Amino acid sequence: MIVVLKKNATEADLHTLSEEIEKRGYQVHLSRGVERTLVGCIGAPEKDKDLLADQFAAFPFVEDVVRILKPYKIVNREFQPERSQIRIGNVVVGGDALVIMAGPCSVESREQLLETAHGAKAAGAHILRGGAFKPSTSPYSFHGLGEEGLKLLAEARAATGLPIITEVMDTRDVELVARYADCLQVGTRNMANFSLLRELGEVRKPVMLKRGMSATLEEWLQAAEYIASRGNYEIILCERGIRTFEPYTRNTFDISAIPACRELSHLPIVADPSHATGKRTLVPAVVKAAIAAGADGVMVEVHSRPERALKDGPQALTLIEFAQLMRDLEPFAAAAGRPLKQGEAETE
Ligand code: PEP
Ligand code: MN
């Protein structure tokens, strides 16, 4: 449930309430808005909630006690009406400006990564993506360079100034990946890996949580809640397409997931048209559609030589195509009221 404090509530009042919640064995989650401070009381069993609500409402500094009926609480827009802004390095996701994440599916070599990173940066990308630990449907395909790939990403960050996002697949690698990455990505195949989500809740780095390929919005938001419930609120959602009966595209991009998530949650949401379509010719149109639907940014696979890519070559834009896309995006971004250039890092 959410306890809404009165406007004139003091820090001491907040402390009193937090103690009351914790004494009962429940978790306190804070949302400090411009108007009001909201205190989430998480973990109370259903049967105790009526009594608890009455007890909290009895404090003179409490304005209201509201029950959140949805199974996700902390990431629910009811808990925090203002949209969250998540900082990745010096880039803000969920602010006014759109965020463009670009880079190869996998880190393959120093030359490949640096060439792609420099090209992406020159075209206007804000964040460099690249997988060092790759999930693969086949056990025989390329699984990434591991720590060597993370080192190359760190080198590319130093060379370009772009913050880096990379996937973590295993609880045993969380600490290692967090040491190098500015943002940790959870892939579609791991959205429901609850031990990984719990582990990421302990990390103090942003996490981008991709939607499971067969997950409902409610399952996806509960996966985000796993991370938030451990105290890491730095979460970005990523719609990357879902499984349908249509084989022409790799997945089916669920455009309505974007406005739906904006209604349901305060977390920023970005779109990944590369994995959604699986075809480079379709990527630009879906990028534009996602921006029109309210996405806070996009993640696009770009490769300096897609014909030599070890993974996902057919969906990778060449550097020339990516640069063209960035130019074409300008009027779309302007029409959506979202600048394409990050200003000075915004504060909340
Ligand atoms: C990726 O981003 O390279 C990736 C494997 O994506 P997904 O988990 O969406 O398939
Ligand atoms: Mn890929």
PDB file of N, CA and C in Angstrom, residues 8-54:
ATOM      1  N   ASN A   8       3.071  19.219   4.359  1.00  0.00           N
ATOM      2  CA  ASN A   8       3.950  19.799   5.380  1.00  0.00           C
ATOM      3  C   ASN A   8       4.617  18.740   6.259  1.00  0.00           C
ATOM      4  N   ALA A   9       4.551  17.467   5.843  1.00  0.00           N
ATOM      5  CA  ALA A   9       5.195  16.411   6.645  1.00  0.00           C
ATOM      6  C   ALA A   9       6.704  16.641   6.683  1.00  0.00           C
ATOM      7  N   THR A  10       7.299  16.345   7.834  1.00  0.00           N
ATOM      8  CA  THR A  10       8.740  16.603   7.994  1.00  0.00           C
ATOM      9  C   THR A  10       9.537  15.309   7.830  1.00  0.00           C
ATOM     10  N   GLU A  11      10.859  15.448   7.811  1.00  0.00           N
ATOM     11  CA  GLU A  11      11.737  14.273   7.745  1.00  0.00           C
ATOM     12  C   GLU A  11      11.524  13.390   8.974  1.00  0.00           C
ATOM     13  N   ALA A  12      11.244  14.043  10.113  1.00  0.00           N
ATOM     14  CA  ALA A  12      11.019  13.279  11.353  1.00  0.00           C
ATOM     15  C   ALA A  12       9.743  12.439  11.222  1.00  0.00           C
ATOM     16  N   ASP A  13       8.723  13.021  10.577  1.00  0.00           N
ATOM     17  CA  ASP A  13       7.478  12.264  10.357  1.00  0.00           C
ATOM     18  C   ASP A  13       7.767  11.036   9.490  1.00  0.00           C
ATOM     19  N   LEU A  14       8.549  11.270   8.460  1.00  0.00           N
ATOM     20  CA  LEU A  14       8.892  10.192   7.523  1.00  0.00           C
ATOM     21  C   LEU A  14       9.629   9.075   8.266  1.00  0.00           C
ATOM     22  N   HIS A  15      10.534   9.494   9.137  1.00  0.00           N
ATOM     23  CA  HIS A  15      11.316   8.553   9.928  1.00  0.00           C
ATOM     24  C   HIS A  15      10.389   7.724  10.834  1.00  0.00           C
ATOM     25  N   THR A  16       9.447   8.409  11.475  1.00  0.00           N
ATOM     26  CA  THR A  16       8.498   7.717  12.372  1.00  0.00           C
ATOM     27  C   THR A  16       7.723   6.657  11.595  1.00  0.00           C
ATOM     28  N   LEU A  17       7.226   7.047  10.441  1.00  0.00           N
ATOM     29  CA  LEU A  17       6.425   6.116   9.642  1.00  0.00           C
ATOM     30  C   LEU A  17       7.282   4.938   9.170  1.00  0.00           C
ATOM     31  N   SER A  18       8.491   5.250   8.688  1.00  0.00           N
ATOM     32  CA  SER A  18       9.375   4.185   8.204  1.00  0.00           C
ATOM     33  C   SER A  18       9.648   3.173   9.315  1.00  0.00           C
ATOM     34  N   GLU A  19       9.884   3.680  10.505  1.00  0.00           N
ATOM     35  CA  GLU A  19      10.141   2.781  11.645  1.00  0.00           C
ATOM     36  C   GLU A  19       8.942   1.885  11.924  1.00  0.00           C
ATOM     37  N   GLU A  20       7.771   2.483  11.858  1.00  0.00           N
ATOM     38  CA  GLU A  20       6.538   1.710  12.097  1.00  0.00           C
ATOM     39  C   GLU A  20       6.408   0.579  11.079  1.00  0.00           C
ATOM     40  N   ILE A  21       6.747   0.896   9.815  1.00  0.00           N
ATOM     41  CA  ILE A  21       6.624  -0.120   8.755  1.00  0.00           C
ATOM     42  C   ILE A  21       7.649  -1.229   8.980  1.00  0.00           C
ATOM     43  N   GLU A  22       8.889  -0.812   9.245  1.00  0.00           N
ATOM     44  CA  GLU A  22       9.964  -1.798   9.387  1.00  0.00           C
ATOM     45  C   GLU A  22       9.795  -2.656  10.630  1.00  0.00           C
ATOM     46  N   LYS A  23       9.280  -2.039  11.726  1.00  0.00           N
ATOM     47  CA  LYS A  23       9.036  -2.789  12.962  1.00  0.00           C
ATOM     48  C   LYS A  23       8.109  -3.974  12.708  1.00  0.00           C
ATOM     49  N   ARG A  24       7.211  -3.787  11.753  1.00  0.00           N
ATOM     50  CA  ARG A  24       6.245  -4.855  11.446  1.00  0.00           C
ATOM     51  C   ARG A  24       6.818  -5.877  10.452  1.00  0.00           C
ATOM     52  N   GLY A  25       8.056  -5.634  10.023  1.00  0.00           N
ATOM     53  CA  GLY A  25       8.715  -6.597   9.122  1.00  0.00           C
ATOM     54  C   GLY A  25       8.453  -6.348   7.650  1.00  0.00           C
ATOM     55  N   TYR A  26       7.947  -5.170   7.286  1.00  0.00           N
ATOM     56  CA  TYR A  26       7.679  -4.878   5.880  1.00  0.00           C
ATOM     57  C   TYR A  26       8.749  -3.919   5.340  1.00  0.00           C
ATOM     58  N   GLN A  27       8.756  -3.804   3.989  1.00  0.00           N
ATOM     59  CA  GLN A  27       9.772  -2.939   3.363  1.00  0.00           C
ATOM     60  C   GLN A  27       9.238  -1.540   3.110  1.00  0.00           C
ATOM     61  N   VAL A  28      10.145  -0.569   3.265  1.00  0.00           N
ATOM     62  CA  VAL A  28       9.803   0.827   2.971  1.00  0.00           C
ATOM     63  C   VAL A  28      10.395   1.193   1.615  1.00  0.00           C
ATOM     64  N   HIS A  29       9.590   1.778   0.736  1.00  0.00           N
ATOM     65  CA  HIS A  29      10.106   2.304  -0.534  1.00  0.00           C
ATOM     66  C   HIS A  29       9.612   3.730  -0.673  1.00  0.00           C
ATOM     67  N   LEU A  30      10.532   4.607  -0.967  1.00  0.00           N
ATOM     68  CA  LEU A  30      10.212   6.037  -0.979  1.00  0.00           C
ATOM     69  C   LEU A  30      10.081   6.580  -2.385  1.00  0.00           C
ATOM     70  N   SER A  31       9.123   7.441  -2.589  1.00  0.00           N
ATOM     71  CA  SER A  31       9.051   8.184  -3.845  1.00  0.00           C
ATOM     72  C   SER A  31       8.836   9.650  -3.480  1.00  0.00           C
ATOM     73  N   ARG A  32       9.886  10.435  -3.713  1.00  0.00           N
ATOM     74  CA  ARG A  32       9.779  11.862  -3.376  1.00  0.00           C
ATOM     75  C   ARG A  32       9.410  12.633  -4.621  1.00  0.00           C
ATOM     76  N   GLY A  33       8.176  13.017  -4.740  1.00  0.00           N
ATOM     77  CA  GLY A  33       7.734  13.792  -5.894  1.00  0.00           C
ATOM     78  C   GLY A  33       7.883  15.275  -5.620  1.00  0.00           C
ATOM     79  N   VAL A  34       7.588  16.063  -6.630  1.00  0.00           N
ATOM     80  CA  VAL A  34       7.669  17.520  -6.452  1.00  0.00           C
ATOM     81  C   VAL A  34       6.595  17.949  -5.454  1.00  0.00           C
ATOM     82  N   GLU A  35       5.415  17.349  -5.573  1.00  0.00           N
ATOM     83  CA  GLU A  35       4.265  17.732  -4.761  1.00  0.00           C
ATOM     84  C   GLU A  35       4.222  17.018  -3.412  1.00  0.00           C
ATOM     85  N   ARG A  36       4.475  15.739  -3.460  1.00  0.00           N
ATOM     86  CA  ARG A  36       4.199  14.898  -2.293  1.00  0.00           C
ATOM     87  C   ARG A  36       5.264  13.817  -2.129  1.00  0.00           C
ATOM     88  N   THR A  37       5.454  13.382  -0.905  1.00  0.00           N
ATOM     89  CA  THR A  37       6.269  12.191  -0.674  1.00  0.00           C
ATOM     90  C   THR A  37       5.320  11.008  -0.493  1.00  0.00           C
ATOM     91  N   LEU A  38       5.613   9.939  -1.242  1.00  0.00           N
ATOM     92  CA  LEU A  38       4.814   8.721  -1.119  1.00  0.00           C
ATOM     93  C   LEU A  38       5.690   7.650  -0.462  1.00  0.00           C
ATOM     94  N   VAL A  39       5.117   6.945   0.500  1.00  0.00           N
ATOM     95  CA  VAL A  39       5.872   5.889   1.165  1.00  0.00           C
ATOM     96  C   VAL A  39       5.189   4.564   0.856  1.00  0.00           C
ATOM     97  N   GLY A  40       5.924   3.702   0.174  1.00  0.00           N
ATOM     98  CA  GLY A  40       5.376   2.380  -0.140  1.00  0.00           C
ATOM     99  C   GLY A  40       5.637   1.445   1.026  1.00  0.00           C
ATOM    100  N   CYS A  41       4.615   0.718   1.429  1.00  0.00           N
ATOM    101  CA  CYS A  41       4.782  -0.309   2.456  1.00  0.00           C
ATOM    102  C   CYS A  41       4.571  -1.626   1.729  1.00  0.00           C
ATOM    103  N   ILE A  42       5.663  -2.360   1.527  1.00  0.00           N
ATOM    104  CA  ILE A  42       5.606  -3.547   0.670  1.00  0.00           C
ATOM    105  C   ILE A  42       5.776  -4.812   1.508  1.00  0.00           C
ATOM    106  N   GLY A  43       4.946  -5.783   1.232  1.00  0.00           N
ATOM    107  CA  GLY A  43       5.134  -7.103   1.848  1.00  0.00           C
ATOM    108  C   GLY A  43       4.089  -7.474   2.892  1.00  0.00           C
ATOM    109  N   ALA A  44       3.136  -6.583   3.172  1.00  0.00           N
ATOM    110  CA  ALA A  44       2.125  -6.913   4.190  1.00  0.00           C
ATOM    111  C   ALA A  44       1.155  -7.949   3.628  1.00  0.00           C
ATOM    112  N   PRO A  45       0.807  -8.954   4.432  1.00  0.00           N
ATOM    113  CA  PRO A  45      -0.155  -9.947   3.928  1.00  0.00           C
ATOM    114  C   PRO A  45      -1.548  -9.334   3.786  1.00  0.00           C
ATOM    115  N   GLU A  46      -2.291  -9.852   2.839  1.00  0.00           N
ATOM    116  CA  GLU A  46      -3.614  -9.330   2.492  1.00  0.00           C
ATOM    117  C   GLU A  46      -4.489  -9.130   3.738  1.00  0.00           C
ATOM    118  N   LYS A  47      -4.456 -10.112   4.629  1.00  0.00           N
ATOM    119  CA  LYS A  47      -5.396 -10.074   5.755  1.00  0.00           C
ATOM    120  C   LYS A  47      -5.103  -8.922   6.738  1.00  0.00           C
ATOM    121  N   ASP A  48      -3.880  -8.420   6.719  1.00  0.00           N
ATOM    122  CA  ASP A  48      -3.523  -7.348   7.665  1.00  0.00           C
ATOM    123  C   ASP A  48      -3.715  -5.952   7.076  1.00  0.00           C
ATOM    124  N   LYS A  49      -4.025  -5.883   5.789  1.00  0.00           N
ATOM    125  CA  LYS A  49      -3.944  -4.583   5.112  1.00  0.00           C
ATOM    126  C   LYS A  49      -4.990  -3.572   5.596  1.00  0.00           C
ATOM    127  N   ASP A  50      -6.208  -4.034   5.896  1.00  0.00           N
ATOM    128  CA  ASP A  50      -7.245  -3.084   6.341  1.00  0.00           C
ATOM    129  C   ASP A  50      -6.840  -2.426   7.654  1.00  0.00           C
ATOM    130  N   LEU A  51      -6.384  -3.263   8.585  1.00  0.00           N
ATOM    131  CA  LEU A  51      -5.991  -2.729   9.890  1.00  0.00           C
ATOM    132  C   LEU A  51      -4.802  -1.776   9.742  1.00  0.00           C
ATOM    133  N   LEU A  52      -3.811  -2.220   8.942  1.00  0.00           N
ATOM    134  CA  LEU A  52      -2.623  -1.388   8.733  1.00  0.00           C
ATOM    135  C   LEU A  52      -2.997  -0.022   8.149  1.00  0.00           C
ATOM    136  N   ALA A  53      -3.879  -0.056   7.155  1.00  0.00           N
ATOM    137  CA  ALA A  53      -4.286   1.198   6.511  1.00  0.00           C
ATOM    138  C   ALA A  53      -4.910   2.124   7.541  1.00  0.00           C
ATOM    139  N   ASP A  54      -5.736   1.579   8.427  1.00  0.00           N
ATOM    140  CA  ASP A  54      -6.357   2.415   9.480  1.00  0.00           C
ATOM    141  C   ASP A  54      -5.301   2.974  10.421  1.00  0.00           C
TER     142      ASP A  54
END
